[in-house]
Structure formats: C-alpha cells, structure tokens
Short mmCIF file of C-alpha atoms and ligand atoms in Angstrom, two decimals:
data_model
loop_
_atom_site.label_atom_id
_atom_site.label_comp_id
_atom_site.label_asym_id
_atom_site.label_seq_id
_atom_site.Cartn_x
_atom_site.Cartn_y
_atom_site.Cartn_z
CA MET A 1 -3.09 -14.11 -22.83
CA LYS A 2 -0.72 -12.98 -20.08
CA THR A 3 -1.20 -9.61 -18.38
CA VAL A 4 1.59 -7.46 -16.97
CA LEU A 5 0.51 -4.53 -14.82
CA LEU A 6 3.42 -2.11 -14.49
CA LEU A 7 2.53 -0.12 -11.43
CA LEU A 8 4.62 2.92 -10.59
CA ASP A 9 3.73 3.76 -7.01
CA GLY A 10 2.45 7.29 -6.43
CA LEU A 11 3.01 8.08 -10.13
CA GLY A 12 0.43 10.87 -10.40
CA ASP A 13 1.63 14.35 -9.43
CA ARG A 14 0.84 18.05 -9.64
CA PRO A 15 2.28 20.81 -11.86
CA HIS A 16 5.41 22.45 -10.43
CA ARG A 17 6.84 25.89 -11.19
CA GLU A 18 10.41 24.50 -11.28
CA LEU A 19 9.26 22.08 -14.02
CA ASN A 20 7.78 24.86 -16.15
CA GLY A 21 4.32 24.11 -14.86
CA GLU A 22 4.53 20.43 -15.78
CA THR A 23 4.21 17.34 -13.61
CA PRO A 24 7.33 15.14 -13.16
CA LEU A 25 5.88 12.56 -15.58
CA GLU A 26 5.10 15.23 -18.18
CA TYR A 27 8.53 16.86 -17.76
CA ALA A 28 10.60 13.67 -17.84
CA ALA A 29 12.06 12.40 -21.12
CA THR A 30 10.28 9.05 -21.52
CA PRO A 31 10.72 7.70 -25.06
CA ASN A 32 9.69 4.17 -24.08
CA LEU A 33 6.55 5.13 -22.19
CA ASP A 34 5.66 7.46 -25.07
CA ARG A 35 6.09 4.62 -27.59
CA LEU A 36 3.66 2.57 -25.53
CA ALA A 37 1.20 5.48 -25.35
CA SER A 38 1.33 5.81 -29.16
CA ALA A 39 0.56 2.10 -29.54
CA GLY A 40 -2.04 1.92 -26.80
CA GLU A 41 -5.33 3.16 -25.45
CA THR A 42 -4.88 5.82 -22.78
CA GLY A 43 -6.97 7.61 -20.23
CA ILE A 44 -7.37 8.46 -16.59
CA MET A 45 -8.29 6.32 -13.61
CA ILE A 46 -9.85 7.50 -10.36
CA PRO A 47 -8.25 5.02 -7.92
CA TRP A 48 -11.29 5.03 -5.61
CA LYS A 49 -13.21 8.32 -5.33
CA GLN A 50 -12.40 11.77 -6.66
CA GLY A 51 -10.22 13.71 -4.25
CA VAL A 52 -9.64 10.92 -1.74
CA PRO A 53 -5.94 10.28 -1.06
CA LEU A 54 -5.18 6.57 -0.67
CA GLY A 55 -2.29 4.62 0.78
CA THR A 56 -0.60 1.97 -1.35
CA GLU A 57 -2.24 -0.91 0.51
CA VAL A 58 -5.85 0.25 0.14
CA ALA A 59 -5.24 1.40 -3.43
CA HIS A 60 -3.98 -2.08 -4.33
CA PHE A 61 -6.95 -3.67 -2.56
CA ILE A 62 -9.29 -1.68 -4.82
CA LEU A 63 -7.23 -2.21 -8.00
CA PHE A 64 -7.23 -5.96 -7.36
CA GLY A 65 -11.02 -5.86 -7.38
CA TYR A 66 -11.90 -6.01 -3.66
CA ASP A 67 -14.48 -3.90 -1.81
CA MET A 68 -13.17 -1.16 0.46
CA GLN A 69 -15.54 -2.32 3.20
CA ASP A 70 -13.68 -5.65 3.32
CA PHE A 71 -10.26 -4.00 3.81
CA PRO A 72 -8.83 -5.61 6.94
CA GLY A 73 -6.52 -2.75 8.05
CA ARG A 74 -2.88 -2.02 7.41
CA GLY A 75 -2.01 -3.63 10.76
CA ILE A 76 -2.86 -6.99 9.18
CA ILE A 77 -0.69 -6.34 6.12
CA ASN A 78 2.26 -5.35 8.31
CA ALA A 79 1.81 -8.53 10.36
CA LEU A 80 1.58 -10.64 7.17
CA SER A 81 4.69 -8.95 5.78
CA ARG A 82 6.62 -10.37 8.76
CA ASP A 83 4.96 -13.79 8.45
CA VAL A 84 3.23 -13.26 11.81
CA PRO A 85 0.44 -15.87 11.84
CA ILE A 86 -2.90 -14.03 11.85
CA GLU A 87 -5.21 -15.40 14.54
CA LYS A 88 -8.96 -15.19 14.39
CA ASP A 89 -10.43 -12.75 16.96
CA ALA A 90 -7.09 -11.00 17.52
CA VAL A 91 -6.56 -7.33 16.64
CA TYR A 92 -3.34 -6.08 15.05
CA LEU A 93 -2.08 -2.48 15.16
CA CYS A 94 0.93 -0.85 13.50
CA THR A 95 3.29 0.84 15.93
CA THR A 96 6.34 3.10 15.85
CA TRP A 97 8.78 4.05 18.58
CA SER A 98 8.49 7.80 18.80
CA TRP A 99 9.74 10.84 20.70
CA VAL A 100 7.23 12.98 22.58
CA GLU A 101 7.46 15.91 24.98
CA GLU A 102 4.96 17.02 27.64
CA GLN A 103 3.50 20.31 26.43
CA GLN A 104 -0.22 20.60 27.27
CA GLY A 105 -0.49 17.06 25.98
CA LEU A 106 2.19 14.88 24.43
CA ALA A 107 3.72 16.89 21.60
CA ILE A 108 5.38 14.86 18.85
CA ARG A 109 9.09 15.59 18.35
CA GLN A 110 9.65 12.64 16.01
CA ARG A 111 6.96 10.20 14.84
CA TRP A 112 9.71 7.68 14.07
CA THR A 113 12.67 7.89 16.44
CA GLU A 114 15.83 8.19 14.37
CA GLY A 115 18.80 5.88 14.68
CA LEU A 116 17.54 3.18 17.06
CA ALA A 117 19.99 0.27 17.20
CA PRO A 118 18.60 -3.31 17.31
CA ALA A 119 19.97 -3.72 20.87
CA GLU A 120 18.10 -0.58 21.96
CA ILE A 121 14.87 -1.85 20.42
CA ASN A 122 15.34 -5.07 22.37
CA GLU A 123 15.74 -3.08 25.58
CA LEU A 124 12.63 -1.02 24.76
CA ARG A 125 10.70 -4.25 24.25
CA GLN A 126 11.62 -5.28 27.83
CA CYS A 127 9.91 -2.08 29.07
CA LEU A 128 6.54 -3.07 27.62
CA PRO A 129 4.06 -4.03 30.37
CA GLN A 130 3.00 -7.68 30.57
CA THR A 131 -0.32 -6.97 32.29
CA THR A 132 -3.87 -7.67 31.19
CA ILE A 133 -6.08 -4.58 30.85
CA ASN A 134 -9.89 -4.84 30.63
CA GLY A 135 -9.38 -8.56 30.00
CA LEU A 136 -7.12 -7.83 27.00
CA ARG A 137 -3.57 -9.01 26.46
CA PHE A 138 -0.95 -7.02 24.52
CA ASP A 139 1.98 -8.57 22.60
CA TRP A 140 4.44 -6.59 20.56
CA GLU A 141 6.57 -7.80 17.65
CA GLN A 142 9.14 -5.75 15.72
CA SER A 143 8.62 -5.50 11.97
CA TYR A 144 11.59 -3.37 10.85
CA ASP A 145 13.60 -0.44 12.22
CA CYS A 146 11.33 1.45 14.60
CA HIS A 147 8.15 -0.16 13.21
CA GLY A 148 6.27 -2.99 14.86
CA VAL A 149 2.98 -4.83 15.26
CA LEU A 150 0.93 -4.83 18.47
CA LYS A 151 -1.38 -7.83 18.88
CA ILE A 152 -4.38 -7.51 21.20
CA THR A 153 -6.17 -10.70 22.27
CA GLY A 154 -9.09 -11.34 24.55
CA ASP A 155 -12.84 -11.84 24.32
CA SER A 156 -13.73 -8.20 23.76
CA ALA A 157 -10.88 -7.16 21.42
CA SER A 158 -12.21 -4.89 18.67
CA SER A 159 -10.45 -3.32 15.67
CA GLN A 160 -13.03 -0.48 15.67
CA ILE A 161 -10.67 1.95 17.40
CA SER A 162 -8.95 5.15 16.29
CA ASP A 163 -5.21 5.89 16.01
CA SER A 164 -2.97 7.51 18.61
CA ASP A 165 -0.56 8.46 15.80
CA PRO A 166 -1.66 11.85 14.35
CA PHE A 167 0.14 10.87 11.10
CA TYR A 168 1.48 14.40 10.61
CA ASP A 169 4.41 16.00 12.45
CA ASN A 170 3.92 19.12 14.59
CA SER A 171 0.96 17.53 16.28
CA TYR A 172 0.04 15.68 19.46
CA VAL A 173 -0.49 12.08 20.47
CA MET A 174 -4.21 11.47 20.04
CA LYS A 175 -6.53 9.79 22.51
CA VAL A 176 -7.68 6.41 21.19
CA GLU A 177 -11.46 6.34 20.76
CA PRO A 178 -14.07 3.84 19.54
CA TYR A 179 -14.07 4.36 15.76
CA GLU A 180 -17.39 4.50 13.89
CA SER A 181 -18.74 2.22 16.58
CA ASP A 182 -20.44 2.33 19.99
CA THR A 183 -20.15 -1.35 20.89
CA ILE A 184 -18.97 -2.34 24.36
CA ALA A 185 -16.03 -4.14 22.72
CA SER A 186 -14.77 -1.04 20.89
CA ILE A 187 -15.21 1.14 23.99
CA ARG A 188 -13.35 -1.36 26.19
CA THR A 189 -10.57 -1.87 23.62
CA ALA A 190 -10.02 1.88 23.11
CA ASP A 191 -9.94 2.36 26.88
CA ALA A 192 -7.47 -0.50 27.32
CA VAL A 193 -5.16 0.83 24.61
CA ASN A 194 -5.11 4.27 26.28
CA ILE A 195 -4.20 2.69 29.62
CA TYR A 196 -1.59 0.48 27.94
CA LEU A 197 0.03 3.43 26.14
CA LYS A 198 0.12 5.51 29.32
CA THR A 199 1.82 2.63 31.15
CA VAL A 200 4.28 2.23 28.26
CA TYR A 201 5.07 5.95 28.36
CA GLU A 202 5.71 5.92 32.14
CA SER A 203 7.99 2.92 31.78
CA LEU A 204 9.88 4.25 28.72
CA LYS A 205 10.48 7.69 30.22
CA SER A 206 12.89 6.39 32.82
CA SER A 207 14.25 3.43 30.83
CA PRO A 208 18.07 3.11 30.66
CA VAL A 209 17.90 3.39 26.83
CA ASN A 210 16.33 6.82 27.04
CA VAL A 211 18.55 8.01 29.91
CA LYS A 212 21.59 7.14 27.78
CA ARG A 213 20.11 8.68 24.62
CA LYS A 214 19.27 11.88 26.50
CA GLN A 215 22.85 12.15 27.80
CA ALA A 216 24.15 11.66 24.26
CA GLY A 217 21.78 14.31 22.88
CA LYS A 218 19.98 11.71 20.72
CA PRO A 219 16.24 11.61 19.93
CA LEU A 220 14.33 9.64 22.58
CA ALA A 221 12.06 6.64 22.07
CA ASN A 222 9.61 7.37 24.85
CA PHE A 223 6.26 6.55 23.24
CA LEU A 224 4.69 3.78 21.19
CA LEU A 225 2.42 5.38 18.58
CA THR A 226 -0.37 3.12 17.28
CA LYS A 227 -2.46 3.14 14.12
CA TRP A 228 -4.54 1.13 11.62
CA ALA A 229 -6.08 -1.60 13.79
CA GLY A 230 -7.22 -4.62 11.81
CA GLU A 231 -8.54 -8.18 12.11
CA LYS A 232 -8.16 -11.43 10.15
CA PRO A 233 -9.82 -10.88 6.79
CA ASP A 234 -12.40 -13.14 5.24
CA ILE A 235 -11.71 -12.59 1.55
CA PRO A 236 -11.20 -14.89 -1.44
CA SER A 237 -7.72 -15.15 -2.96
CA PHE A 238 -6.89 -13.29 -6.17
CA GLU A 239 -7.06 -16.55 -8.15
CA GLU A 240 -10.45 -17.53 -6.67
CA LYS A 241 -11.76 -14.07 -7.48
CA HIS A 242 -10.39 -13.63 -10.99
CA GLY A 243 -9.41 -17.12 -12.17
CA MET A 244 -5.84 -16.02 -12.91
CA LYS A 245 -2.66 -17.41 -11.42
CA SER A 246 -0.90 -14.29 -10.18
CA CYS A 247 2.24 -12.90 -8.64
CA ILE A 248 3.71 -9.61 -7.54
CA VAL A 249 7.21 -8.86 -8.77
CA GLY A 250 8.51 -6.25 -6.38
CA ASN A 251 10.63 -5.54 -3.37
CA GLY A 252 10.03 -4.30 0.13
CA LEU A 253 7.99 -5.66 3.00
CA LEU A 254 4.78 -3.83 2.16
CA MET A 255 4.47 -5.45 -1.28
CA TYR A 256 5.22 -8.85 0.24
CA GLY A 257 2.44 -8.24 2.80
CA ILE A 258 0.05 -7.14 0.03
CA ALA A 259 0.82 -10.33 -1.91
CA GLN A 260 0.17 -12.42 1.22
CA LEU A 261 -3.16 -10.68 1.86
CA HIS A 262 -4.43 -11.48 -1.66
CA GLY A 263 -2.97 -14.99 -1.78
CA MET A 264 -0.60 -14.01 -4.60
CA ASP A 265 2.93 -15.33 -5.10
CA PHE A 266 5.78 -12.91 -4.54
CA ILE A 267 8.98 -12.65 -6.58
CA ARG A 268 11.55 -10.30 -5.11
CA TYR A 269 13.86 -8.37 -7.46
CA LYS A 270 17.23 -6.85 -6.62
CA ASP A 271 16.88 -3.94 -9.01
CA PHE A 272 14.05 -2.83 -11.24
CA GLN A 273 15.80 -3.88 -14.47
CA ALA A 274 16.02 -7.43 -13.12
CA GLY A 275 12.34 -7.10 -12.12
CA VAL A 276 11.37 -6.43 -15.75
CA LYS A 277 13.00 -9.73 -16.81
CA LEU A 278 11.34 -11.62 -13.93
CA ALA A 279 7.96 -10.15 -14.85
CA LEU A 280 8.19 -11.50 -18.40
CA ASP A 281 9.87 -14.83 -17.80
CA ASN A 282 7.28 -16.91 -15.91
CA GLU A 283 4.06 -18.89 -16.30
CA TYR A 284 1.68 -16.58 -14.44
CA ASP A 285 -1.53 -15.27 -16.04
CA PHE A 286 -1.27 -11.98 -14.18
CA VAL A 287 1.98 -10.30 -13.12
CA HIS A 288 2.03 -7.16 -11.07
CA LEU A 289 5.39 -5.43 -11.59
CA HIS A 290 5.80 -2.80 -8.92
CA SER A 291 8.25 0.05 -8.31
CA LYS A 292 8.10 2.09 -5.12
CA LYS A 293 10.82 4.49 -6.35
CA THR A 294 8.41 7.02 -7.85
CA ASP A 295 6.53 7.41 -4.58
CA GLU A 296 9.72 7.62 -2.53
CA ALA A 297 11.11 10.31 -4.84
CA ALA A 298 7.91 12.35 -4.51
CA HIS A 299 8.14 12.16 -0.72
CA THR A 300 11.46 14.04 -0.87
CA LYS A 301 9.33 16.99 -2.07
CA ILE A 302 11.91 17.77 -4.76
CA PRO A 303 10.09 17.37 -8.11
CA MET A 304 13.36 16.81 -10.00
CA ASN A 305 14.04 13.67 -7.94
CA LYS A 306 10.86 12.11 -9.30
CA VAL A 307 11.74 13.21 -12.85
CA LYS A 308 15.07 11.34 -12.56
CA VAL A 309 13.43 8.18 -11.19
CA ILE A 310 10.83 8.18 -13.99
CA GLU A 311 13.59 8.55 -16.60
CA GLU A 312 15.53 5.62 -15.03
CA ILE A 313 12.42 3.45 -15.08
CA ASP A 314 11.74 4.42 -18.69
CA ALA A 315 15.25 3.33 -19.67
CA ALA A 316 14.80 0.00 -17.84
CA ILE A 317 11.58 -1.13 -19.56
CA LYS A 318 12.85 -1.79 -23.12
CA ASP A 319 12.18 -5.54 -22.90
CA LEU A 320 8.69 -4.86 -21.63
CA VAL A 321 8.02 -2.45 -24.50
CA ASN A 322 9.21 -5.03 -27.04
CA SER A 323 7.01 -7.75 -25.53
CA ALA A 324 4.00 -5.44 -25.47
CA LEU A 325 4.51 -4.38 -29.09
CA HIS A 326 5.46 -7.74 -30.58
CA GLU A 327 4.09 -10.52 -28.37
CA ASN A 328 0.67 -11.59 -27.29
CA ILE A 329 0.53 -9.92 -23.88
CA LEU A 330 -1.61 -7.21 -22.37
CA LEU A 331 0.46 -4.49 -20.73
CA ILE A 332 -1.03 -1.84 -18.48
CA VAL A 333 0.97 1.07 -17.09
CA THR A 334 -0.41 3.21 -14.30
CA GLY A 335 -0.01 4.36 -10.70
CA ASP A 336 -1.97 3.49 -7.58
CA HIS A 337 -2.41 7.05 -6.36
CA THR A 338 -1.03 10.56 -6.68
CA THR A 339 1.96 11.58 -4.54
CA PRO A 340 2.53 15.33 -4.95
CA SER A 341 6.21 16.38 -5.01
CA SER A 342 5.36 19.62 -3.21
CA GLY A 343 2.93 20.87 -0.60
CA SER A 344 1.96 19.42 2.74
CA LEU A 345 -0.14 16.41 1.68
CA ILE A 346 1.47 12.98 1.96
CA HIS A 347 -0.63 11.57 -0.90
CA SER A 348 -3.37 13.42 -2.77
CA GLY A 349 -6.63 12.48 -4.47
CA GLU A 350 -6.31 13.32 -8.19
CA PRO A 351 -6.89 10.67 -10.89
CA VAL A 352 -3.83 8.89 -12.32
CA PRO A 353 -2.83 8.33 -15.97
CA ILE A 354 -3.26 4.84 -17.38
CA MET A 355 -2.59 3.04 -20.66
CA PHE A 356 -3.44 -0.38 -22.07
CA ILE A 357 -1.28 -1.95 -24.79
CA GLY A 358 -2.35 -5.19 -26.48
CA LYS A 359 -3.98 -6.60 -29.60
CA ASN A 360 -7.57 -5.99 -28.41
CA VAL A 361 -7.31 -2.36 -27.31
CA ARG A 362 -8.80 0.53 -29.28
CA VAL A 363 -5.69 2.61 -29.94
CA ASP A 364 -6.34 6.34 -29.55
CA ASP A 365 -4.51 9.48 -30.72
CA VAL A 366 -2.42 10.12 -27.59
CA THR A 367 1.33 9.85 -28.25
CA ALA A 368 2.89 10.74 -24.89
CA PHE A 369 2.34 9.33 -21.41
CA GLY A 370 1.45 12.01 -18.87
CA GLU A 371 -1.39 13.16 -16.66
CA ARG A 372 -2.83 15.73 -19.07
CA ASN A 373 -1.98 13.87 -22.26
CA CYS A 374 -3.85 10.85 -21.00
CA THR A 375 -6.85 13.03 -20.20
CA LYS A 376 -7.16 13.38 -24.01
CA GLY A 377 -7.29 9.59 -24.34
CA SER A 378 -10.42 7.49 -24.51
CA ILE A 379 -10.54 5.80 -21.10
CA ARG A 380 -12.43 7.09 -18.07
CA MET A 381 -12.44 4.53 -15.29
CA TYR A 382 -12.34 3.81 -11.59
CA GLY A 383 -9.76 1.58 -9.91
CA SER A 384 -12.52 -0.95 -9.25
CA ASP A 385 -13.00 -1.35 -13.05
CA LEU A 386 -9.44 -2.51 -13.66
CA MET A 387 -9.70 -6.26 -13.12
CA GLN A 388 -12.91 -6.59 -15.13
CA MET A 389 -11.29 -4.66 -18.00
CA ILE A 390 -8.28 -6.99 -17.88
CA LEU A 391 -10.52 -10.08 -17.90
CA ASN A 392 -12.38 -8.63 -20.88
CA LEU A 393 -9.28 -7.64 -22.90
CA THR A 394 -7.70 -11.08 -22.33
CA ASP A 395 -10.93 -12.89 -23.37
CA ARG A 396 -11.60 -14.24 -19.90
CA ALA A 397 -14.72 -12.23 -18.99
CA GLN A 398 -17.79 -14.30 -18.12
CA PHE A 399 -21.01 -13.49 -19.98
CA TYR A 400 -23.10 -11.66 -17.40
CA ASN A 401 -25.73 -13.87 -15.75
CA PHE A 402 -24.28 -17.18 -16.90
CA ARG A 403 -24.55 -19.48 -13.90
CA ALA A 404 -21.47 -21.70 -14.10
CA GLY A 405 -21.51 -23.23 -10.63
CA SER A 406 -22.81 -22.02 -7.30
CA LYS A 407 -21.29 -18.54 -7.30
CA ARG A 408 -21.44 -15.51 -9.62
CA LEU A 409 -18.11 -15.33 -11.46
CA ASN A 410 -16.53 -12.41 -13.33
CA HIS A 411 -14.41 -14.85 -15.37
CA ILE A 412 -14.93 -17.98 -17.44
CA PRO A 413 -14.05 -20.84 -15.05
CA LYS A 414 -11.09 -23.06 -15.93
CA SER A 415 -13.13 -26.14 -14.99
CA ILE A 416 -16.80 -26.94 -14.40
CA ASN A 417 -18.61 -29.52 -12.26
CA LYS A 418 -19.79 -32.18 -14.71
CA PHE A 419 -23.31 -33.59 -14.51
ZN1 ZN B 1 3.77 7.30 -0.42
#
C-alpha cells in the first residue's frame, strides 16, 4: 500500500482575536480537509518535545524516524541543497551577508542585507580573506540571494561551535564559543571563526560595494553572520531505514536539501495543484507532499494570510481526497511544527493536528480538521512514532524481535539472505 504524507509546513497555530478566537486552520473554510477528517482517525502529534519550537529541517529529521542526536546541522542541508559535495572532516556553516553598526558591540541593522545584486555578492566574495587561521582554512560558497555556506577544513575543525547570528533582530553579533564541548578542537575552531569574522568585517567595511551602497543610502553588507555548524552525517538512507522507496514532492532548496540528506528522490512541482498530481502518479511506496506556503503565510504575522493559503490548499487537494477515499492508499495530513501568526516567536512548540485516512485506520467521531477538533480524536503521538505507525498501517511492520538478518529492522525486509 502506498503512503502519501501531505505535510503543510508550520500548519499549527494559535488562537487570534481577529479570527474570533480561532486558529487559521479552525477559521478557514476547508470542506476537503473536513471530509478527510470525517473519514479518518484524528489526533495530535508532539513533533519532538512539548513546548520546543523546531525548524523544518530538524522536524523532518524526527518525522522521518531519525534520532535528534544524529542531526548533522542545517549547514549540511544547505550545502546539500546546492549540491556542494560534503567532505569528511570538514565543517559547514550557514552564512548571511548582513548589516551591522558599531554600538557597544556590533548591533544588527539587518540580518539579511536587502537587495544585493549578484555582481555585488561577487565583489563581496573577493573581500573574504584567503588566510589560514589556527591551521584552519575557510572557503565560502553562495547558496541563494544573501545566503551562503562557509566550509572550514583542517585537522582540528570542529562543528561544536555556537552561532554568531543572534537569530532575532534588534540584537548584537554574538561571540562564537565552543558549544556543549571543551575539546581543544572546538576551542580552536571557535577562536578561528571569531578571528575570521573580525577580518571579514574589517575588509567589508571599506569595500567598494559598501562605499557605493552607503552613498546611495542602501543597506550595507558589512558582516558575514554564521550559524548551524555541521559535519558529514553517518546515517542510513530512508529506504535502508524503513524499506520503502520514497520521494519528496515539493519545491524550494530546503526541501531538496532535506531529500538529499535522507537519500530520498526529489520531484519539483511548479504549483501545488500540479504537486498533488505528481504525488499520486508514481511508483513510490512513500511520497512526502510538501507545501511551504502555510509557514510563509504565518511569518507575515497576519493570521488572515494563513487562512487564505489553507483555503487554497484545501481547494487543490480534491484528487488526493478521492484517492484516499476510494483507492488503496494511506493518506496522512499534518504539519511539522507550529508557526504562530502573531507574537514574537518565529516558530512555537505546541502539538500539531494530524489525521490518518486509509482502510486500516480506526475512524473516530471528529468531523473537522483543526487543532482543537483533533484534540478530541483518538491519536496521541510523538513525531518519532510516525514512521512506525505508517509501517504498521500499511502492513509492513516487522514483528518485534524477529531477527531477519544482521540488523534489527522496523519493517519486513523485501528480500532475505537464503541459507
Ligand atoms: Zn518557518
């Protein structure tokens, strides 16, 4: 049986006064999602731990059945999303060109400098120092717009270092420190990154790009903020782990990078409606159909924007509803985390609604898809339960303690080693 996981990024939300105290999902008119809820088993899922806000990349890592302690860092996903070959023993950081001002420290004016032209980014790249610091070498590669990947190589390179990017505006560039570590390697790497960033700042300050931008009254690109250091992961592919041939149907670089990390195929759609068709029309055992629109709408901090996006998605999923109700597939609809459409948090840590539709599910009494409606459903689960539940509902789950081969499997293997 084929599984389609319809994942609406940042779907969960909070109640808003302008929506009569409802969440965007509760407020939106969603006849198709409600039909699915009526025909399915519903509930709530804690993506990782109660109250912990997650980013899309770590949330997917957990939902796909991997351990948080094996997460290699977003820097790796960004590098993979640009097809940068990941070298063993190298460290990869995410970077952004940013605008800072000296004010008892380096105060952030813009975490992501607005309106940088490709030619300007090329000039900025020329300003980056080519020196070796503490025996470490630094190489920078653009990923898109003002975002890039910084590769650190050398014997003592360590990914156990903190971020210089404070992640929130109205803050200061942070000193890079050894992170949850006191090894010589992490101390030397943190120290080298601080020296590197100081050198970059001195060189960018007086660069022709910034002189011209200052004259034109444009935001400057005088700092390279760094975050999310990571190293080459040592993890099995999605198919090795779950025995299912899988793909992500989505768009955007992040989802491509996530697919690369888990060894999944990637099918890019032009618009979501086309994505629904692509998700159904293929030979994969597991299809992850992803929309980022819900999360992006929530980040505008206008709840009605998310309502509109949810209603558009609802109108686009008719084919998926028909397949789920009339064909032999398992459909799951959920989000990866909560993105509140108001308040100061970027993402927040509430559970998300979830529903399973398929011939083996125990249909409950819930008839509308929403955060609080689903709380009345029968499922209580963590994100880490998802893959095992899918294997079970599609009759792939291995009987616990069967020893089919040299490794413990969560799924019935497609082939065995004959005697
Ligand atoms: Zn988000």
